[in-house]
Amino acid sequence: MKHELLSPAGSLDICKAVMNAGADAVYLGGDKFGARAFAKNFTQSDIQEALDFAHLRGKKIFLTVNTLLKNKEIEKELFSYLKPLYEYGLDAVIVQDYGVFQFIRRNFPGLALHASTQMSVSNVSGAKFLMEHGAERIVTARELSSAEIRRIYDETGVEIESFIHGALCYCYSGQCLMSSMLGGRSGNRGRCAQPCRLAYQVSDDRGNVLHKKEKYPLSPKDLCTIELLPELCESGIYSFKIEGRMKKLEYAAGVTSIYRKYLDLYEESPQHYKVDAADMERLLCLGNRNGFTKGYYEMRNGRSMMTLTDSSHSSNDAKAAYEPAVERKLPITMHAVVHAEEPMSLSVAVCGQKEPVHITVTGACPGQAQNRPLSGAELEKRLRKTGDTPFAVAELDIDLEDGLFVPVGQLNELRRSALEVLQEQMLCVSRRTHVGEQQKNPYQDEWVSVSKKNSQPFLNVWISTEKQLSMLLKHPDVAMITLDGCGNATKLAEQIHQAGKQAAYAFPYVLRECSEHLLENGVDWEIFDRIWVRSYDGIGFAKETLGIPVEKLALDAGLYVFSNEAAADFLTDGFAGYTASMELNRKELAHMENTPAELMLYGYAPLMISAQCVYKNYASCIKEKKNGGKDQPEHLYLNDRYQKQFEVSRDCRHCYNVIYNSQPTSLLHQAREIRGLSFGSYRIVFRNENERQMQHILQQYTDAFINGKDVLPPEEGTFTNGHFRRGVD
């Protein structure tokens, strides 16, 4: 299989440089909707110039539209933004938002959809679900091993794109709210402030600081897989992606040139594949973060992947390590005919193209020479002057009659005309026909009318331990109880039903192979009234493998519903409901159809979901300890520079960590405004609260949402409103 080398570009100059360095395709962001809002980014005319430059060389341009879009952006901006680029020949868009995904599929049916790594696809089920809904390519989660990628490819045949070099996120991409909740800069909106690169001290239950000199527990080293390319080529990956749209030209083009060299080496002679030490040193000089890691391709997690003592990025020798590539011009053949009493003709063809392009232009009739007749050498000299065009004459055949005179200007015009026609002929292949008006979602009015028939909102309480259940079973205002990580789920569901309440189950945040085996055994799925899925992998696995009817499935907050478009597209698929986005404020929620949605009124927001394990890196891994991890700390915490403390929870069954906000989100005192938003249900999430705290919070709910009383907010400094009042840009 011929593989694709995909490089980043933060400017037009970088775009051209990485293609000259050997990139087969380039991904870039326009002035809207890209996950790097603070990059220079491309104007519409820049993108069109990049498309011309790429298409003349048989290369491709992918546009990042990989942020969550609000109602007004989808309704008023997205169509007009994409329309001219679609018509001009844009090759693909990289998308995170499911509403945007379906909007583009409906309005621009000829445009390839690539499911962004922000969609966190980690298994076969997620890939299949997105393929069924229009994805032509899956950009896998960075956390996957080469074996997991191979399984996805073998069982789906989908085109796979995976990162091979550059910065790594600590969190599963698309599942991070840390920058958003702490500083108001949302990674889901392209404005990540990179809190993972800041210093934190890790402490245990007793307040002991662990590994005091290792202050960067959330900062991974940069990825470098140059030595793994043969293995990755065999894993089913088609497109090898270099990270770095915020990086300088020297970095992007330099890294591209080295990977081009070794990708070619593997494809030409895999048995002779070996990486030179000098090239490894060049990669280090171009940029690294306390060295390199081979990432998750060979290991699940571990200390060796993390910077721990220094999170800074070093590229001091980048210019010295960068070797500018000479622009590669397209070889062409020319055939010129200059005869007396007939118009000159020049035929031009492009060499080595999959679809041959051949054109002929004519010029003025030559005259009879009075003094110096036109020689073959002079004619050849004029025709070979291709200047700043993308062409270079490889072969030139001249049929010149003796004794003729042609002015230099006419020869130059013949050549210019031929090259202009050839270029236009080559580019018109990628152009698309004119797109009409924006197509309205045909299902939006339908689901709105159905959803408005819902009954009064009810309370759904989420718990993570069995000991929290007993008091909830007796509470008259609790209508549903969701088990999130509790053992004996089937038994607990029976108790919930006996108490006259609905029972729900929350899937793990991440669904990898180890989770599949756990979910297939030991749980009676028919007993549950609702299953909360947290990923596209969870959706596909629940439907296809477990056979759970889609009408029982509801979407947790990580399956973002940021617009009515997204809500309509999900609900048209038959889902029971969804969770209101934690990043929409009250004014934006007021423009949503909220009756199918559940709003979290109280709970500690999960800020990061990570395959890395703070417990393993700073203490020890329960699974690896011979004594069963008995000396493991019960809880670990991250302490930031403001002395805020963030709990790190480990889910050893499904092998991931969750980092929770230092303060709970509490909106109970906002009841007056919330009641006017017409939510279908409300959510209270209990984690480590004791019974007295649980009773207090439930009483506040009863007072505010059942009895219509005003309740006081918690003591200042002990809670957050989340984004209910401020929102994100």
XYZ file of C-alpha atoms in Angstrom:
729
model
C 0.000 0.000 0.000
C 1.286 3.456 -0.924
C 1.107 5.633 2.177
C 0.336 9.318 2.572
C 2.584 11.752 4.444
C 0.379 14.472 5.938
C 2.016 17.665 7.181
C 0.787 20.739 9.062
C 0.875 24.314 7.818
C 0.225 27.510 9.730
C 0.862 29.789 6.753
C 0.962 29.726 2.973
C 4.774 29.765 2.947
C 4.870 26.741 5.258
C 2.259 24.979 3.130
C 4.420 25.294 0.031
C 7.575 24.410 1.940
C 6.220 21.137 3.354
C 4.964 20.089 -0.067
C 8.372 20.814 -1.546
C 9.815 18.785 1.332
C 7.732 15.769 0.339
C 4.288 16.005 1.947
C 1.558 14.266 -0.038
C -1.131 16.297 1.710
C -1.339 19.297 4.023
C -3.842 20.097 6.744
C -4.452 23.730 7.573
C -6.924 25.988 9.312
C -8.924 28.837 7.878
C -9.916 31.968 9.737
C -12.835 30.132 11.396
C -13.651 26.889 13.188
C -10.143 25.448 13.511
C -8.640 23.898 16.645
C -5.756 26.385 16.602
C -7.559 29.713 16.956
C -4.338 31.527 17.902
C -2.411 30.392 14.840
C -1.932 32.831 11.951
C -4.265 30.670 9.840
C -5.297 31.082 6.221
C -7.582 33.532 4.451
C -9.943 32.239 1.767
C -7.582 33.452 -0.959
C -4.636 31.781 0.822
C -6.496 28.472 0.831
C -7.340 28.811 -2.846
C -3.690 29.501 -3.672
C -2.691 26.498 -1.556
C -5.211 24.345 -3.429
C -3.787 25.419 -6.786
C -0.231 24.777 -5.622
C -1.194 21.334 -4.300
C -3.414 20.169 -7.144
C -0.861 21.064 -9.802
C 1.521 18.716 -8.026
C -0.940 15.898 -7.430
C -1.238 16.696 -3.709
C -4.186 17.452 -1.409
C -5.384 20.070 1.064
C -7.488 19.216 4.128
C -9.254 21.975 6.060
C -9.680 21.746 9.829
C -13.259 22.425 10.888
C -12.573 20.575 14.114
C -14.210 22.688 16.809
C -17.665 22.670 18.355
C -19.981 25.156 16.642
C -22.787 27.141 18.228
C -26.238 27.603 16.746
C -25.548 30.940 15.086
C -22.301 29.670 13.556
C -23.962 26.682 11.926
C -27.057 28.598 10.869
C -25.353 31.729 9.519
C -21.633 31.166 8.898
C -20.629 27.593 8.099
C -22.298 27.317 4.689
C -20.939 30.607 3.333
C -17.493 29.772 4.731
C -17.243 26.370 3.037
C -19.149 27.039 -0.195
C -16.391 28.834 -2.180
C -13.738 26.387 -0.973
C -15.904 23.393 -1.835
C -16.498 24.754 -5.331
C -12.802 25.558 -5.717
C -11.851 21.947 -5.034
C -11.139 21.491 -1.322
C -10.188 17.837 -0.843
C -11.521 17.115 2.663
C -12.551 18.574 5.996
C -11.467 17.326 9.419
C -14.452 17.496 11.783
C -15.161 17.021 15.506
C -18.777 18.206 15.925
C -21.415 15.616 14.951
C -23.796 18.398 13.925
C -21.151 19.910 11.651
C -20.443 16.419 10.312
C -24.027 15.922 9.193
C -24.430 19.531 8.010
C -21.474 19.155 5.641
C -22.640 15.754 4.500
C -26.037 17.235 3.603
C -24.861 20.488 1.985
C -21.568 19.426 0.380
C -22.061 15.792 -0.621
C -18.864 15.583 -2.663
C -16.596 16.671 0.185
C -14.670 13.962 2.027
C -15.322 13.864 5.794
C -12.469 12.942 8.106
C -13.408 12.138 11.702
C -11.012 14.192 13.817
C -8.896 12.724 16.602
C -11.120 15.027 18.719
C -13.815 12.376 18.244
C -11.642 10.021 20.333
C -12.244 6.912 18.217
C -10.565 4.038 20.050
C -12.094 0.855 18.687
C -13.839 -0.878 15.808
C -17.329 0.055 17.012
C -16.691 3.792 16.957
C -15.107 3.618 13.525
C -18.057 1.659 12.132
C -20.605 4.078 13.594
C -18.922 7.102 12.024
C -18.401 5.318 8.715
C -22.133 4.578 8.598
C -22.732 8.303 9.087
C -20.429 9.511 6.331
C -16.805 9.324 7.522
C -14.354 8.407 4.761
C -11.369 8.537 7.092
C -10.851 7.999 10.818
C -8.135 9.942 12.633
C -7.512 7.563 15.506
C -7.059 8.540 19.134
C -3.359 9.036 19.880
C -3.580 6.500 22.709
C -4.011 3.422 20.503
C -1.439 0.698 20.057
C -0.442 -0.451 16.588
C -2.308 -3.725 17.276
C -5.533 -1.856 18.073
C -5.188 0.176 14.876
C -4.610 -3.023 12.925
C -7.820 -4.467 14.342
C -9.809 -1.399 13.284
C -8.390 -1.636 9.778
C -8.918 -5.384 9.459
C -12.537 -5.216 10.606
C -13.631 -2.053 8.791
C -11.240 -1.405 5.900
C -11.582 2.307 6.661
C -8.893 4.766 5.641
C -6.894 5.421 8.828
C -4.896 8.506 9.727
C -2.646 8.514 12.803
C -0.143 10.890 14.372
C 3.513 9.950 14.026
C 5.402 13.023 15.258
C 4.916 16.080 17.437
C 3.190 17.161 20.624
C 0.956 14.773 22.562
C -2.067 15.783 24.616
C -2.270 14.344 28.126
C -6.025 13.889 27.798
C -7.868 11.908 25.160
C -8.307 14.633 22.543
C -11.784 16.084 22.607
C -12.423 14.996 26.193
C -10.543 17.829 27.912
C -12.337 20.616 29.774
C -9.417 21.711 31.935
C -8.438 24.842 30.010
C -12.108 25.688 29.562
C -13.218 25.303 33.169
C -10.155 26.860 34.763
C -9.460 29.728 32.400
C -12.387 30.061 30.023
C -10.280 29.077 26.986
C -11.895 26.015 25.499
C -9.841 23.392 23.699
C -13.071 22.377 21.972
C -13.173 25.877 20.492
C -9.507 25.967 19.455
C -8.307 28.076 22.382
C -6.518 25.622 24.668
C -4.228 27.344 27.184
C -2.283 24.089 27.729
C -2.747 23.697 31.493
C -1.155 20.264 31.102
C 2.217 21.993 30.617
C 1.992 23.808 33.966
C 3.556 22.697 37.242
C 1.605 20.573 39.739
C 2.633 18.788 42.900
C 1.178 15.312 43.387
C 0.038 14.565 46.947
C -1.683 11.682 48.700
C -4.529 11.478 51.256
C -2.213 12.450 54.089
C -0.876 15.533 52.355
C 2.474 13.967 51.501
C 4.022 15.403 48.327
C 5.282 12.631 46.048
C 8.409 13.051 43.903
C 8.832 16.696 44.863
C 11.231 17.464 42.001
C 8.875 16.059 39.382
C 6.461 18.946 38.943
C 5.064 18.164 35.486
C 2.897 15.050 35.868
C 0.614 16.008 32.940
C 3.231 16.882 30.317
C 4.050 14.164 27.757
C 7.226 14.206 25.716
C 6.949 14.834 21.995
C 6.109 11.858 19.820
C 8.734 10.500 17.407
C 8.052 7.257 15.541
C 10.688 7.353 12.810
C 12.068 4.020 14.078
C 8.587 2.476 14.123
C 7.602 3.331 10.545
C 7.820 -0.266 9.229
C 5.568 -1.512 12.036
C 3.124 1.352 11.528
C 3.021 0.776 7.787
C 1.984 -2.800 8.512
C -0.636 -1.751 11.076
C -3.123 -0.500 8.499
C -2.364 3.213 8.812
C -2.716 4.949 5.460
C -1.965 8.566 6.368
C 1.002 9.446 8.596
C 0.291 12.735 10.320
C 2.831 15.210 11.683
C 1.553 17.541 14.419
C 2.497 21.222 14.386
C 0.197 23.863 12.896
C 1.612 26.334 15.443
C 5.213 25.457 14.576
C 7.638 27.425 12.404
C 8.552 26.662 8.805
C 11.902 25.093 9.707
C 10.215 22.583 11.991
C 7.327 21.609 9.709
C 9.388 21.297 6.531
C 12.418 19.792 8.264
C 10.440 17.040 9.976
C 8.522 16.393 6.748
C 11.713 15.925 4.740
C 13.100 13.353 7.177
C 9.901 11.308 7.326
C 9.653 11.518 3.510
C 13.132 10.025 3.252
C 12.316 7.082 5.493
C 8.829 6.439 4.197
C 10.319 6.188 0.716
C 13.084 3.944 2.028
C 10.573 1.558 3.565
C 8.356 1.438 0.487
C 11.329 0.862 -1.828
C 13.340 -1.552 0.317
C 11.754 -2.540 3.642
C 14.450 -5.097 4.402
C 17.091 -2.349 4.443
C 15.209 0.020 6.746
C 17.493 1.683 9.267
C 17.439 5.175 10.751
C 20.712 7.093 10.662
C 21.853 8.587 13.954
C 22.403 11.915 12.170
C 18.749 12.085 11.188
C 17.613 11.325 14.744
C 19.814 14.176 15.898
C 18.283 16.468 13.267
C 14.792 15.627 14.552
C 15.866 16.445 18.102
C 17.345 19.755 16.946
C 14.203 20.676 15.016
C 12.209 20.429 18.237
C 11.581 18.176 21.221
C 10.126 18.315 24.709
C 12.686 16.873 27.110
C 13.432 14.204 24.525
C 11.123 11.973 22.510
C 8.702 9.150 23.176
C 7.375 6.512 20.814
C 4.023 7.169 22.401
C 1.315 4.609 22.917
C 2.106 2.432 19.910
C 4.167 0.043 22.039
C 3.071 0.710 25.633
C -0.162 1.458 27.474
C 1.309 4.289 29.589
C 4.317 4.962 31.780
C 6.839 7.385 33.259
C 9.146 7.191 30.234
C 6.494 8.932 28.139
C 6.357 11.993 30.418
C 8.647 15.007 30.820
C 8.060 15.079 34.634
C 10.856 17.564 35.403
C 10.630 20.046 32.503
C 7.727 20.721 30.150
C 9.432 23.298 27.915
C 9.834 22.766 24.173
C 13.349 23.102 22.791
C 14.171 23.988 19.172
C 17.284 26.139 19.499
C 19.061 24.502 16.583
C 16.051 24.258 14.245
C 17.455 26.577 11.574
C 20.767 24.747 11.509
C 18.997 21.376 11.221
C 16.649 22.558 8.475
C 17.722 21.919 4.901
C 15.449 23.845 2.493
C 14.080 21.707 -0.295
C 14.279 22.863 -3.871
C 10.868 23.451 -5.354
C 9.884 20.451 -7.389
C 8.586 21.516 -10.763
C 6.349 19.378 -12.904
C 8.109 17.885 -15.924
C 6.362 18.603 -19.210
C 6.907 17.725 -22.867
C 6.577 20.282 -25.651
C 6.090 19.926 -29.378
C 6.404 23.161 -31.376
C 5.472 23.527 -35.057
C 6.620 26.685 -36.875
C 5.832 26.591 -40.604
C 5.416 29.286 -43.197
C 1.944 30.673 -43.842
C 0.272 28.858 -40.947
C -0.238 29.738 -37.275
C 2.467 28.537 -34.943
C 1.331 25.709 -32.628
C 2.645 24.513 -29.317
C 1.455 21.234 -27.781
C 2.229 20.594 -24.109
C 1.673 17.491 -21.960
C 2.416 16.720 -18.318
C 4.691 13.761 -17.706
C 3.804 10.949 -15.328
C 0.255 12.007 -14.413
C -2.401 9.414 -13.596
C -4.792 11.221 -15.912
C -2.786 12.630 -18.853
C -3.321 16.319 -19.587
C -2.510 17.468 -23.123
C -3.245 20.848 -24.679
C -2.400 22.702 -27.881
C -2.412 26.451 -28.496
C -1.768 28.423 -31.640
C -0.128 31.773 -32.256
C 0.607 34.218 -35.056
C 1.844 33.208 -38.480
C 5.621 33.572 -38.869
C 7.054 35.883 -41.505
C 9.941 35.466 -43.916
C 13.300 36.400 -42.472
C 15.107 39.364 -44.045
C 18.367 39.061 -42.106
C 18.564 36.534 -39.216
C 16.138 33.604 -39.544
C 14.851 31.935 -36.375
C 17.148 29.090 -35.361
C 16.206 25.930 -33.524
C 18.523 26.905 -30.657
C 16.851 30.311 -30.253
C 13.369 28.780 -30.352
C 14.353 26.187 -27.756
C 15.827 28.886 -25.506
C 12.564 30.850 -25.568
C 10.284 27.868 -25.003
C 12.280 26.519 -22.041
C 11.886 29.756 -20.052
C 9.123 28.594 -17.731
C 9.995 31.147 -15.034
C 7.934 31.051 -11.843
C 5.375 28.623 -13.261
C 5.183 25.149 -11.681
C 6.522 23.549 -14.881
C 9.925 22.535 -16.206
C 10.503 21.323 -19.773
C 11.764 17.758 -19.757
C 11.465 17.044 -23.477
C 11.194 19.482 -26.383
C 10.494 18.513 -29.961
C 10.786 21.283 -32.580
C 9.458 21.214 -36.145
C 10.907 24.453 -37.582
C 10.893 25.428 -41.252
C 14.004 27.269 -42.409
C 14.091 30.969 -43.231
C 11.339 32.196 -40.948
C 11.194 35.165 -38.598
C 9.112 35.384 -35.412
C 9.291 38.350 -33.015
C 10.487 37.435 -29.500
C 7.256 38.771 -28.001
C 5.166 36.363 -30.091
C 7.281 33.393 -29.014
C 6.980 34.396 -25.381
C 3.222 34.842 -25.732
C 2.884 31.387 -27.334
C 4.747 29.816 -24.407
C 2.829 31.800 -21.761
C -0.494 30.974 -23.341
C 0.311 27.262 -23.497
C 1.390 27.088 -19.868
C -1.631 29.078 -18.681
C -4.038 26.817 -20.596
C -2.238 23.718 -19.321
C -2.442 24.939 -15.728
C -6.123 25.807 -16.006
C -6.861 22.457 -17.639
C -5.125 20.638 -14.792
C -6.947 22.610 -12.114
C -10.419 22.430 -13.610
C -10.476 18.693 -12.883
C -10.723 19.411 -9.160
C -13.287 22.210 -9.421
C -16.880 21.421 -8.440
C -20.156 22.651 -9.816
C -21.927 25.592 -8.219
C -23.728 24.826 -4.956
C -27.245 26.133 -4.485
C -28.845 27.384 -1.293
C -28.169 26.072 2.201
C -30.189 22.941 2.908
C -32.229 22.990 6.103
C -32.077 19.964 8.355
C -35.263 18.088 7.376
C -35.528 16.477 10.814
C -35.148 19.523 13.045
C -38.815 20.588 13.104
C -39.881 16.968 13.531
C -37.816 16.242 16.640
C -38.663 19.600 18.176
C -42.393 18.895 17.940
C -41.937 15.413 19.415
C -39.662 16.569 22.227
C -42.096 19.254 23.370
C -44.553 16.505 24.346
C -42.229 15.375 27.148
C -43.544 15.386 30.735
C -42.289 17.527 33.606
C -38.561 17.313 34.332
C -37.378 14.614 36.713
C -34.279 14.122 38.845
C -31.558 11.650 37.903
C -28.922 11.054 40.601
C -25.589 9.535 39.599
C -23.593 7.516 42.141
C -20.197 5.839 42.041
C -20.398 3.585 45.126
C -22.985 1.140 46.423
C -23.051 2.761 49.879
C -24.606 5.907 48.378
C -27.674 4.012 47.185
C -29.742 3.323 50.314
C -30.788 6.887 51.138
C -31.634 7.604 47.479
C -34.002 4.657 47.330
C -36.141 6.349 49.983
C -36.064 9.864 48.553
C -39.401 10.788 46.938
C -37.948 13.275 44.427
C -35.340 10.929 42.930
C -36.850 9.387 39.794
C -33.782 7.744 38.249
C -30.504 6.474 39.658
C -27.499 6.068 37.377
C -24.744 3.639 38.363
C -21.366 5.037 37.356
C -18.608 2.547 38.101
C -20.542 0.641 40.771
C -20.035 -3.092 41.102
C -22.930 -5.591 41.202
C -24.808 -3.420 38.719
C -27.552 -5.929 37.954
C -28.277 -6.497 41.648
C -28.367 -2.758 42.365
C -30.692 -2.158 39.418
C -33.141 -4.663 40.883
C -33.121 -2.750 44.180
C -33.730 0.511 42.340
C -36.723 -0.954 40.532
C -38.124 -2.385 43.752
C -38.054 1.169 45.136
C -40.198 2.305 42.203
C -37.442 4.194 40.424
C -35.747 3.924 37.033
C -32.285 2.382 36.821
C -29.573 3.613 34.474
C -25.987 2.597 33.776
C -23.049 4.764 32.663
C -20.556 3.243 30.238
C -16.858 3.924 30.840
C -15.476 7.175 29.448
C -13.150 5.224 27.173
C -13.996 1.912 25.577
C -10.937 -0.093 24.567
C -10.599 -3.864 24.166
C -10.282 -4.509 27.904
C -13.608 -2.718 28.418
C -15.356 -4.702 25.714
C -14.770 -7.975 27.548
C -15.996 -6.505 30.837
C -19.188 -5.110 29.326
C -20.017 -8.309 27.474
C -20.032 -10.299 30.690
C -21.700 -9.869 34.058
C -24.349 -7.214 33.311
C -27.967 -7.821 32.401
C -28.545 -4.951 29.999
C -32.270 -5.572 29.648
C -32.870 -4.611 33.270
C -31.768 -1.010 32.745
C -34.148 1.717 31.640
C -31.358 3.852 30.207
C -27.718 3.429 29.228
C -25.521 6.513 29.180
C -22.859 6.265 26.475
C -19.814 8.520 26.574
C -18.091 7.955 23.241
C -18.740 6.994 19.636
C -17.104 3.680 20.519
C -19.703 3.226 23.247
C -22.550 3.987 20.867
C -21.418 1.449 18.302
C -20.578 -1.222 20.864
C -23.884 -0.858 22.705
C -25.915 -1.115 19.507
C -24.020 -3.696 17.505
C -22.293 -5.955 20.035
C -24.578 -5.785 23.060
C -27.761 -5.386 21.029
C -29.115 -2.562 23.187
C -31.942 -0.718 21.408
C -30.939 2.813 20.483
C -34.070 4.077 22.236
C -32.414 3.120 25.550
C -29.195 4.985 24.800
C -28.583 8.538 25.974
C -25.496 10.681 25.403
C -23.291 11.894 28.215
C -21.572 15.289 28.057
C -18.487 14.058 26.167
C -20.665 13.383 23.122
C -21.079 17.090 22.614
C -24.418 18.600 21.662
C -23.466 22.215 21.067
C -26.266 23.169 18.688
C -29.801 22.301 17.646
C -28.259 20.848 14.492
C -26.273 18.330 16.539
C -29.284 17.577 18.738
C -31.523 16.938 15.739
C -28.956 14.697 14.055
C -28.417 12.589 17.170
C -32.089 12.349 18.076
C -33.068 11.477 14.531
C -30.859 8.425 14.997
C -33.246 7.447 17.791
C -31.299 8.231 20.961
C -33.280 8.701 24.167
C -31.693 12.042 24.999
C -28.455 13.815 25.703
C -26.587 15.846 28.307
C -26.538 19.620 28.050
C -23.067 20.871 27.181
C -21.058 22.156 30.131
C -19.596 24.874 27.892
C -22.819 26.624 26.893
C -23.999 29.539 29.011
C -27.562 30.326 30.025
C -28.206 32.595 27.024
C -26.974 29.953 24.592
C -28.970 27.250 26.374
C -32.038 29.458 25.991
C -31.690 29.049 22.206
C -31.537 25.255 22.445
C -34.483 22.855 22.415
C -33.796 21.423 25.864
C -36.630 19.000 26.466
C -34.553 15.972 25.337
C -31.624 17.175 27.472
C -30.438 16.607 31.028
C -28.695 19.447 32.876
C -26.148 18.812 35.626
C -27.182 20.883 38.652
C -24.477 19.609 40.982
C -21.287 17.600 40.643
C -17.541 17.675 40.189
C -16.884 18.133 36.469
C -14.408 15.692 34.886
C -11.645 17.863 33.422
C -9.437 15.228 31.814
C -9.702 11.578 30.799
C -6.260 10.082 30.344
C -4.645 6.791 29.407
C -1.726 7.925 31.533
C -1.900 6.979 35.205
C -0.728 9.390 37.895
C -0.891 6.513 40.416
C 1.408 4.330 38.330
C 3.811 7.185 37.534
C 4.006 8.592 41.067
C 3.211 5.613 43.318
C 2.675 2.187 41.768
C 0.239 0.276 39.585
C -2.263 -1.929 41.417
C -2.236 -4.443 38.566
C 1.538 -4.766 38.651
C 1.979 -5.114 42.444
C 2.333 -8.623 43.790
C 0.585 -7.716 47.042
C -2.437 -6.360 45.210
C -1.440 -2.736 45.725
C -2.309 -2.676 49.427
C 0.094 0.193 50.081
C -1.369 2.232 47.266
C -2.756 5.647 48.313
C -6.542 5.678 48.285
C -6.562 9.017 46.493
C -4.022 11.209 44.723
C -4.377 14.917 44.068
C -2.842 17.531 41.804
C -2.017 20.796 43.566
C -1.590 23.812 41.285
C 0.232 27.098 41.870
C -2.903 28.599 43.433
C -3.106 25.700 45.917
C -6.235 24.327 44.267
C -6.504 20.576 44.648
C -7.782 18.329 41.857
C -8.696 14.752 42.640
C -7.244 12.093 40.351
C -9.528 9.066 40.146
C -8.274 5.769 38.768
C -10.487 3.307 36.939
C -8.304 0.208 36.958
C -10.932 -2.037 35.357
C -10.982 0.102 32.223
C -7.443 1.460 32.696
C -7.737 5.243 32.657
C -7.597 8.215 35.018
C -10.140 10.981 35.487
C -9.040 14.351 36.849
C -11.910 16.209 38.525
C -12.379 19.912 39.107
C -11.222 21.227 42.480
C -14.711 22.568 43.245
C -18.140 21.184 42.414
C -20.329 22.885 39.874
C -23.489 23.963 41.704
C -26.456 25.565 39.958
C -29.175 24.869 42.528
C -29.357 28.551 43.437
C -29.950 29.356 39.752
C -33.273 27.460 39.802
C -35.464 30.409 38.831
C -33.606 30.890 35.561
C -33.088 27.180 34.902
C -36.762 26.322 35.223
C -37.454 28.600 32.272
C -35.087 26.617 30.033
C -37.449 23.590 29.861
C -35.013 20.744 30.453
C -36.364 17.215 30.350
C -34.397 16.111 33.390
C -31.897 17.322 35.955
C -28.758 15.603 37.172
C -27.019 15.495 40.531
C -23.704 13.633 40.636
C -22.387 12.255 43.917
C -18.800 11.052 44.191
C -17.189 11.336 47.618
C -19.954 13.229 49.441
C -21.006 11.823 52.800
C -24.648 11.202 53.697
C -25.074 14.563 55.419
C -23.795 16.406 52.342
C -26.015 14.340 50.067
C -29.087 15.109 52.164
C -28.303 18.825 52.130
C -27.938 18.945 48.346
C -31.123 16.934 47.779
C -33.025 19.200 50.159
C -31.831 22.208 48.197
C -33.087 20.547 45.025
C -36.501 19.895 46.595
C -36.756 23.465 47.857
C -35.686 25.055 44.589
C -37.154 22.805 41.901
C -40.166 21.207 43.597
C -41.351 23.836 46.072
C -40.244 26.874 44.062
C -38.221 28.439 46.867
C -35.068 30.490 46.428
C -31.999 28.811 47.901
C -28.748 30.485 48.833
C -25.601 29.721 46.870
C -22.891 27.740 48.667
C -20.230 29.663 50.524
C -18.033 31.676 48.180
C -14.884 29.828 47.184
C -16.430 26.397 47.713
C -18.186 25.980 44.346
C -18.265 27.133 40.734
C -21.092 28.092 38.382
C -19.141 26.391 35.618
C -19.996 28.071 32.329
C -23.632 28.715 33.151
C -23.026 32.448 33.424
C -19.827 33.062 31.455
C -19.659 30.503 28.618
C -16.758 30.174 26.177
C -15.759 32.265 23.162
